[in-house]
Short mmCIF file of C-alpha atoms in Angstrom, two decimals:
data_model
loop_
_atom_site.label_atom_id
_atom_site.label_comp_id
_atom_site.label_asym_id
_atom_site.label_seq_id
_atom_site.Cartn_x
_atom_site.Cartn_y
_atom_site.Cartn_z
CA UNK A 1 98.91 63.48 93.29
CA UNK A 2 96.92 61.17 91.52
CA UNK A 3 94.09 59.74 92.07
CA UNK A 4 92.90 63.28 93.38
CA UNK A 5 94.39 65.22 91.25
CA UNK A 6 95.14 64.07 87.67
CA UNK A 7 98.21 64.59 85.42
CA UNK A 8 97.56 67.72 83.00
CA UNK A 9 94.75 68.83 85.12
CA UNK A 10 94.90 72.32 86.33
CA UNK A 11 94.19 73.18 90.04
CA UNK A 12 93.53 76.58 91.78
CA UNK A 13 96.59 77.77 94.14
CA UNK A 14 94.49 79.38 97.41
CA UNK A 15 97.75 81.65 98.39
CA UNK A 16 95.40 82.99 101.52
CA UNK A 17 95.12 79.78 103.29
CA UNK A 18 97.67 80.15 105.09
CA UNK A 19 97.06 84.00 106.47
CA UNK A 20 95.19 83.31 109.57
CA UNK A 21 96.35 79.56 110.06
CA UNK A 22 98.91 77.42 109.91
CA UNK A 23 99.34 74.14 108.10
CA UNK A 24 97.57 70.73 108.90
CA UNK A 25 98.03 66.92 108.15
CA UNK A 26 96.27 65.83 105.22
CA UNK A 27 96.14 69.31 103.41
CA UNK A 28 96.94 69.64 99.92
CA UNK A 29 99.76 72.23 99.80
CA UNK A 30 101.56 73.64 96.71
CA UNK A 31 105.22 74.03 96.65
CA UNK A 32 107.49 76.08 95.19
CA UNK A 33 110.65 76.19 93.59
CA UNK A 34 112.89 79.45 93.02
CA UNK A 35 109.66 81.03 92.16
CA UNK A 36 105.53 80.63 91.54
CA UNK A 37 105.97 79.60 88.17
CA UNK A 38 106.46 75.67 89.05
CA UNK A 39 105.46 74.11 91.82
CA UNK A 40 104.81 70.28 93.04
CA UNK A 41 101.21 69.58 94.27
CA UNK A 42 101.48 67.34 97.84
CA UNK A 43 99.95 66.21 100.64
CA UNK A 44 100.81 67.36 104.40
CA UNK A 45 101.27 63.95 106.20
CA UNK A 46 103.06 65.03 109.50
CA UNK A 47 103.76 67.90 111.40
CA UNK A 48 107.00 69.12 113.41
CA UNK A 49 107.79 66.99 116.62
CA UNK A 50 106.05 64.19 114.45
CA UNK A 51 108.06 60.77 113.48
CA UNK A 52 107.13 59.76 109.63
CA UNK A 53 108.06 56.05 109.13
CA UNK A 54 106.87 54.06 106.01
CA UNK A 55 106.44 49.85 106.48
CA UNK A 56 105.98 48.25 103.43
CA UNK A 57 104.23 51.07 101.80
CA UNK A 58 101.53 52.37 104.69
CA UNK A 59 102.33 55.51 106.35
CA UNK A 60 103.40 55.19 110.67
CA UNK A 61 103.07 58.31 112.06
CA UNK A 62 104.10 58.55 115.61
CA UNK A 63 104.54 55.30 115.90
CA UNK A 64 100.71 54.59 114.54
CA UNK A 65 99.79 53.64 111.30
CA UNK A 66 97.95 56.36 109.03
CA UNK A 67 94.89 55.67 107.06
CA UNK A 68 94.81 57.20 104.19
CA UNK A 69 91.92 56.59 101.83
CA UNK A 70 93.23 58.86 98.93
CA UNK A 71 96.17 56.46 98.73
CA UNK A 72 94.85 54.00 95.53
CA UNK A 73 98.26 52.39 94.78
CA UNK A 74 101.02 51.59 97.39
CA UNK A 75 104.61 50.43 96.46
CA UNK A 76 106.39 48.64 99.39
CA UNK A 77 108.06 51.50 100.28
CA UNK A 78 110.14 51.01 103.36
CA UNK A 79 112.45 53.92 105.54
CA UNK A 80 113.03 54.18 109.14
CA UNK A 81 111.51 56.67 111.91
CA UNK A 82 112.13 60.09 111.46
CA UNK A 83 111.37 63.23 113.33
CA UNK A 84 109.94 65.60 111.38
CA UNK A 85 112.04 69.03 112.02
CA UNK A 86 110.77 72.49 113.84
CA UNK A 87 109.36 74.85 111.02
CA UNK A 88 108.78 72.24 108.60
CA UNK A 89 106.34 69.61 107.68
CA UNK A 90 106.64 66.32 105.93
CA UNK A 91 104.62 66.16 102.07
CA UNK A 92 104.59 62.86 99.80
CA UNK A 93 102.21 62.99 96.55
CA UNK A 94 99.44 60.05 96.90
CA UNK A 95 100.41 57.96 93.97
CA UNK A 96 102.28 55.69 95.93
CA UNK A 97 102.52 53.53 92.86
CA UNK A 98 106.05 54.14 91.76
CA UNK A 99 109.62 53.14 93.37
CA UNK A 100 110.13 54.95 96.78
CA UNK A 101 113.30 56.15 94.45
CA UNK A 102 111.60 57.56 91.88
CA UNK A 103 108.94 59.86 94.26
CA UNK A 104 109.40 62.99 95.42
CA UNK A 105 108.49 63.31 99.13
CA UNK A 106 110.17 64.31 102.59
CA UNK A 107 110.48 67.39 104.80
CA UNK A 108 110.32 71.18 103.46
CA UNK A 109 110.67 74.15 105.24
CA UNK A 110 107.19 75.64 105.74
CA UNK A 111 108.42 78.67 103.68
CA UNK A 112 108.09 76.69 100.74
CA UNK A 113 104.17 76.63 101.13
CA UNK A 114 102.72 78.85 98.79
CA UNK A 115 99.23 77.97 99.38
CA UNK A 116 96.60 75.71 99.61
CA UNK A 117 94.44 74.02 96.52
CA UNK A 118 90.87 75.14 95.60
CA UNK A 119 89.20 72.47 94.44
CA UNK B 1 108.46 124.12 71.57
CA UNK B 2 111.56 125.33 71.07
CA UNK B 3 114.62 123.68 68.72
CA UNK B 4 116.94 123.42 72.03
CA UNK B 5 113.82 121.42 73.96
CA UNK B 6 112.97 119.28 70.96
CA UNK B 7 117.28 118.29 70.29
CA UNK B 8 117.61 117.89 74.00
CA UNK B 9 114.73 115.57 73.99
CA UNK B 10 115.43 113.67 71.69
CA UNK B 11 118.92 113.29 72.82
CA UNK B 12 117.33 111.97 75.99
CA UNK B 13 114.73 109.35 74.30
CA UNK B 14 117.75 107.86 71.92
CA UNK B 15 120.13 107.49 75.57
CA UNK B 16 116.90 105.63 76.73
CA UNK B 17 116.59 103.46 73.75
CA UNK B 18 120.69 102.44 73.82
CA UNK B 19 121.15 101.60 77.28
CA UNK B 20 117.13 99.33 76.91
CA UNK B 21 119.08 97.83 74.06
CA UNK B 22 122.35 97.32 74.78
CA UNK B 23 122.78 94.32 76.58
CA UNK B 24 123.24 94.70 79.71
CA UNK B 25 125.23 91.61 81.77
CA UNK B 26 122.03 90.38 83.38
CA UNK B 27 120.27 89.99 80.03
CA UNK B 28 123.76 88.02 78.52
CA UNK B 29 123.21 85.86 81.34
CA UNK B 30 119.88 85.04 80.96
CA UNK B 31 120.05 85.26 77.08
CA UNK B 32 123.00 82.67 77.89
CA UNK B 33 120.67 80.49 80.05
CA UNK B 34 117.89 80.22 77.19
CA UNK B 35 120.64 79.20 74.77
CA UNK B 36 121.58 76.65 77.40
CA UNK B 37 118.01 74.81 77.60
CA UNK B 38 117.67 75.30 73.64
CA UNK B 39 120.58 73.27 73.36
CA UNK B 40 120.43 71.09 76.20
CA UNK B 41 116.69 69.87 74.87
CA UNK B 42 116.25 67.37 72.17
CA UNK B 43 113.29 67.28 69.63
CA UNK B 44 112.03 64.40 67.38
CA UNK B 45 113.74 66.23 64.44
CA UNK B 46 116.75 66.64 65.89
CA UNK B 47 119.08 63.86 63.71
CA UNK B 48 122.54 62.50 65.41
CA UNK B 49 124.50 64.96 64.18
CA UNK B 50 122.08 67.83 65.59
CA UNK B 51 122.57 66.37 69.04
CA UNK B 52 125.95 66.56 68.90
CA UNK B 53 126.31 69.79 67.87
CA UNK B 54 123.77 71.17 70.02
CA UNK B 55 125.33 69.49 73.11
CA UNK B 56 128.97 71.34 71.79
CA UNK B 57 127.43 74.34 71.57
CA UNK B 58 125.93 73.76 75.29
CA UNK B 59 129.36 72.90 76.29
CA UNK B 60 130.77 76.14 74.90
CA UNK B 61 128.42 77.97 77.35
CA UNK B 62 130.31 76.17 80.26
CA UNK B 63 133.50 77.08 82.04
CA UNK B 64 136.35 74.46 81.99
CA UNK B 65 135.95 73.04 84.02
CA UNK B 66 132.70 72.95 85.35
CA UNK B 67 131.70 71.94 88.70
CA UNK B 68 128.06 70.23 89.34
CA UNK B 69 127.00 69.26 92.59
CA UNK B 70 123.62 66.96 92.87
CA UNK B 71 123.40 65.29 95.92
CA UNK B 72 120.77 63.12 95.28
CA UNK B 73 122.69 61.71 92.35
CA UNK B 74 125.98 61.30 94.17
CA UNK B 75 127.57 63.95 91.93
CA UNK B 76 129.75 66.13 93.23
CA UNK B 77 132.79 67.24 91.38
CA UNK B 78 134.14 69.21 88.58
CA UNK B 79 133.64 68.18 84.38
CA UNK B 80 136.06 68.88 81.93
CA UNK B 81 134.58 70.18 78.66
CA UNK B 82 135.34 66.87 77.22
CA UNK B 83 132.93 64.93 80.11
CA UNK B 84 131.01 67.49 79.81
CA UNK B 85 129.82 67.20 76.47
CA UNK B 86 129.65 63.29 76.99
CA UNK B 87 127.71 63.26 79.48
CA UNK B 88 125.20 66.02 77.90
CA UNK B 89 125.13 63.53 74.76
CA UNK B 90 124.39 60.39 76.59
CA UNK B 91 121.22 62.42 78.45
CA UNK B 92 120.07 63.44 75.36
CA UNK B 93 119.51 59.64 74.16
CA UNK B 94 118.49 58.97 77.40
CA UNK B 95 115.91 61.83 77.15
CA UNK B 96 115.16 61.93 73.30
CA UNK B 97 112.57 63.89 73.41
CA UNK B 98 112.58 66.27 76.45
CA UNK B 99 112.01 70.39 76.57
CA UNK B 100 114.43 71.92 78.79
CA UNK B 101 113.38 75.40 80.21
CA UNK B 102 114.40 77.76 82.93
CA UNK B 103 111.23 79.35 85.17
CA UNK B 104 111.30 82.19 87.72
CA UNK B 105 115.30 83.28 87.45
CA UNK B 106 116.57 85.79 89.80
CA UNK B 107 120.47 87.20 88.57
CA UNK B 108 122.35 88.59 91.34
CA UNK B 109 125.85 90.43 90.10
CA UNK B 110 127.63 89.39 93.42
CA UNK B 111 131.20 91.14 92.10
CA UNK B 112 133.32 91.87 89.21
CA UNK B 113 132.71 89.40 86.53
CA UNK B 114 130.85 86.91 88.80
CA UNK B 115 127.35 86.36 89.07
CA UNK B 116 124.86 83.63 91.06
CA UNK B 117 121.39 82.51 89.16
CA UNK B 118 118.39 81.23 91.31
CA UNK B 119 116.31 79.40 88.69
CA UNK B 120 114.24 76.04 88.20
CA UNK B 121 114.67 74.15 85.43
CA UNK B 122 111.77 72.19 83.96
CA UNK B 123 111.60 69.30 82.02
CA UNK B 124 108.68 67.99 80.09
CA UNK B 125 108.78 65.07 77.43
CA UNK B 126 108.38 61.69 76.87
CA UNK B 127 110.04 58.24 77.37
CA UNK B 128 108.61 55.34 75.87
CA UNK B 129 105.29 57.04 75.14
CA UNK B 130 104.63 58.34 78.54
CA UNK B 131 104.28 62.17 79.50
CA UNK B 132 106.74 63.24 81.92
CA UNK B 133 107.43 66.67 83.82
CA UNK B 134 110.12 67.21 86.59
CA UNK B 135 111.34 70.32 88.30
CA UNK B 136 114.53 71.30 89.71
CA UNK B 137 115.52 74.30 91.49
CA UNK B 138 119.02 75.10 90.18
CA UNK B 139 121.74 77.53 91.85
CA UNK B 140 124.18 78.13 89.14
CA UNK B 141 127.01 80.18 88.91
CA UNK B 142 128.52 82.26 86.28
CA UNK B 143 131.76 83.97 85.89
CA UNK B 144 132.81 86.70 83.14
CA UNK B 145 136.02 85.22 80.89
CA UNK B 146 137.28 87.45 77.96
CA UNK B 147 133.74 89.75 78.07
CA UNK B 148 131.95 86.25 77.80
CA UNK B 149 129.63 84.72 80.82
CA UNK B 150 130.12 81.65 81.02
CA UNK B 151 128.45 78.84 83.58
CA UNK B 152 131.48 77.19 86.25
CA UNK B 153 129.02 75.57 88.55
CA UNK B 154 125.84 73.95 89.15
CA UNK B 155 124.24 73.19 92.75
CA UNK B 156 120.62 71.50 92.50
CA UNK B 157 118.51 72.95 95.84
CA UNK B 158 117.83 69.88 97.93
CA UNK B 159 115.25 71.49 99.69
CA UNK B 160 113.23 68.09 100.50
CA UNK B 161 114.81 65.45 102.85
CA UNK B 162 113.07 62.22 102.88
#
């Protein structure tokens, strides 16, 4: 999640966030595994009924690109239009530096959201 | 207090202290899991011949065969302890010096002498001077043979789809 959050840094889970509400695009969501112990730190970038598409690194998302300021470093990433499925959201991290390959993004079931971050 | 009180008492602690301490099959499972990322994780002492050894010993924890399925990596079929052990020597060169560990495990006896682990594995290290962590989320599966539990298959959780 660099650049806003950096490796080794530590970052406050809010597990209440989502209580009263229900996840939006560009929120910074925690993930889990099996359990609370490890999770993945990502960003919210589309919704369900949404199509995610990436064009040579920048984010379309219904058809529209996305600006995303956080983004510092962008790897031509390319994959086609997808709809994003009912009762889950599509997460990438914002270090968009590496190999499409090598980063961990896509859709989760919402389930997986632990919380928010504080901070 | 009388002698027949304080005997049956302490009859009743010392029951209570075998069956903490007797292991139980859930704790040879998990003790059996810890062995797995002890052995399974390479250190810069570990020599050539420590690797080895450590990735027999790993293999020993395994059924034969073994079945792994990661889809991600286009694996999906069954290791003989032979491949096995290969396979777990040519990560650790590939991984020199990584930390295996197993986070937030949930054992579920399903029947007689089979049992299915939720866990995520963790790996932190370093290749070529640069700090690494990943996370997996593992379901595993491990079966009793001759009183020992030993680990027949491996499913990694794809629970994000690009």
């Amino acid at each position: 999640m660099e650049p806003a959050y950096q490796n080794g840094s530590f970052a406050l889970c809010w597990r209440l966030q989502y209580l009263f509400s229900s996840p939006q695009r560009s929120d910074i969501v925690t993930v889990r595994f099996s359990g609370r112990s490890v999770m993945l730190l990502k960003r919210i970038v589309a919704l369900p009924g949404d199509t995610v598409e990436f064009r040579l690194g920048h984010l379309y998302r219904n058809g529209m690109p996305v600006e995303e300021p956080y983004v510092r470093h962008r790897s031509p990433w390319n994959l086609t239009s997808r709809i994003v499925k009912p009762g889950h959201v599509y997460v990438v991290g914002d270090n968009r530096g590496t190999v499409m390959e090598r980063h961990r993004f896509g859709q989760i079931p919402v389930e997986r959201i632990v919380g928010g971050v504080l901070l | 207090m009388n002698k027949k009180v304080f005997f049956l008492l302490l009859a009743l602690l010392t029951a209570a202290v075998v069956i903490f301490l007797l292991p139980n099959d859930e704790k040879k499972i998990r003790r059996n899991l810890n062995l797995l990322a002890d052995y399974c994780s390479s250190t810069s002492e570990d020599t050539a011949i420590a690797g080895l050894q450590k990735a027999a010993m790993a293999v020993k924890l395994c059924s034969d065969p073994c079945r792994v399925y990661i889809e991600s990596f286009a694996i999906t079929r069954d290791f003989n302890k032979k491949v096995l052990r290969d396979n777990l020597i040519m990560m650790k060169k590939m991984l020199p010096h990584t930390v295996f560990s197993f986070h937030d495990t949930v054992v579920e006896l399903t029947e007689t002498g089979r049992a299915v682990i939720v866990t995520t594995l963790s790996l932190s290290g370093k290749i070529a001077d640069d700090r690494f962590t990943d996370a997996y989320e593992l379901n595993i599966v491990a079966t009793q043979t001759d009183g020992d539990w030993l680990f027949s298959a491996f499913t990694a959780v794809e629970f994000m789809e690009q």
